[in-house]
CSV table of C-alpha atoms in Angstrom, one decimal:
chain,number,residue,atom,x,y,z
A,1,UNK,CA,95.3,123.4,121.6
A,2,UNK,CA,93.3,122.2,118.7
A,3,UNK,CA,89.7,122.9,117.7
A,4,UNK,CA,88.6,119.2,118.3
A,5,UNK,CA,88.0,118.2,121.9
A,6,UNK,CA,85.9,116.0,124.1
A,7,UNK,CA,85.1,112.3,123.8
A,8,UNK,CA,86.5,110.6,120.7
A,9,UNK,CA,83.1,109.4,119.6
A,10,UNK,CA,82.2,113.0,118.7
A,11,UNK,CA,85.4,113.8,116.8
A,12,UNK,CA,84.0,113.1,113.3
A,13,UNK,CA,81.1,115.4,113.9
A,14,UNK,CA,83.5,118.1,115.0
A,15,UNK,CA,85.7,117.7,111.9
A,16,UNK,CA,82.5,117.9,109.8
A,17,UNK,CA,81.6,121.2,111.5
A,18,UNK,CA,85.2,122.6,111.0
A,19,UNK,CA,85.8,121.3,107.5
A,20,UNK,CA,82.6,120.7,105.5
A,21,UNK,CA,83.9,118.7,102.6
A,22,UNK,CA,85.6,116.1,104.9
A,23,UNK,CA,83.2,113.3,104.1
A,24,UNK,CA,83.1,114.1,100.4
A,25,UNK,CA,86.9,113.8,100.2
A,26,UNK,CA,87.0,110.6,102.3
A,27,UNK,CA,84.2,108.8,100.4
A,28,UNK,CA,85.7,110.0,97.0
A,29,UNK,CA,89.1,108.5,98.0
A,30,UNK,CA,87.5,105.2,99.0
A,31,UNK,CA,85.5,105.1,95.8
A,32,UNK,CA,88.5,105.8,93.7
A,33,UNK,CA,90.5,102.9,95.3
A,34,UNK,CA,87.5,100.6,94.9
A,35,UNK,CA,87.0,101.6,91.3
A,36,UNK,CA,90.7,100.9,90.6
A,37,UNK,CA,90.5,97.6,92.4
A,38,UNK,CA,87.4,96.5,90.4
A,39,UNK,CA,88.8,97.6,87.1
A,40,UNK,CA,92.0,95.7,87.8
A,41,UNK,CA,90.5,92.5,89.2
A,42,UNK,CA,87.3,91.8,87.2
A,43,UNK,CA,87.0,90.6,83.6
A,44,UNK,CA,85.8,93.2,81.1
A,45,UNK,CA,82.9,92.4,78.8
A,46,UNK,CA,85.4,91.5,76.0
A,47,UNK,CA,87.3,89.1,78.3
A,48,UNK,CA,84.5,87.2,79.9
A,49,UNK,CA,83.9,83.6,78.9
A,50,UNK,CA,80.6,83.1,80.7
A,51,UNK,CA,77.5,85.2,81.0
A,52,UNK,CA,78.8,86.6,84.2
A,53,UNK,CA,82.1,88.5,84.6
A,54,UNK,CA,84.5,86.7,87.0
A,55,UNK,CA,87.7,87.6,88.8
A,56,UNK,CA,90.8,87.4,86.5
A,57,UNK,CA,93.0,84.4,86.9
A,58,UNK,CA,96.1,86.3,87.9
A,59,UNK,CA,94.2,88.6,90.3
A,60,UNK,CA,95.5,88.8,93.9
A,61,UNK,CA,93.0,90.4,96.3
A,62,UNK,CA,94.5,93.5,97.9
A,63,UNK,CA,97.4,93.9,95.5
A,64,UNK,CA,96.9,97.3,93.9
A,65,UNK,CA,100.5,97.5,92.7
A,66,UNK,CA,101.2,100.3,95.1
A,67,UNK,CA,103.7,99.8,98.0
A,68,UNK,CA,105.4,103.1,98.8
A,69,UNK,CA,106.7,101.7,102.2
A,70,UNK,CA,108.1,98.5,100.7
A,71,UNK,CA,106.1,96.3,103.0
A,72,UNK,CA,105.3,93.6,100.4
A,73,UNK,CA,107.4,90.5,100.7
A,74,UNK,CA,109.7,89.8,97.7
A,75,UNK,CA,109.2,86.1,97.4
A,76,UNK,CA,105.8,84.6,96.6
A,77,UNK,CA,105.8,82.1,99.5
A,78,UNK,CA,105.9,84.9,102.1
A,79,UNK,CA,103.4,86.9,100.1
A,80,UNK,CA,100.8,84.2,100.1
A,81,UNK,CA,101.3,83.3,103.8
């Protein structure tokens, strides 16, 4: 069997003991996705028209332009539903 056993509530602690950089990798991956999302969706200093940066007009929340499994609907009606 594997090295992880017992109640599932303790699995993250066991992973951390087996593979130390686990949380660093997970949090870095989340941070990278969030940074990409912010840079794609929010106005830059040059683009902003008010004192506060706003979301871009053509920004669609959650659309990172990455769909390796082809799950995104082709037509806009199904995409917005």
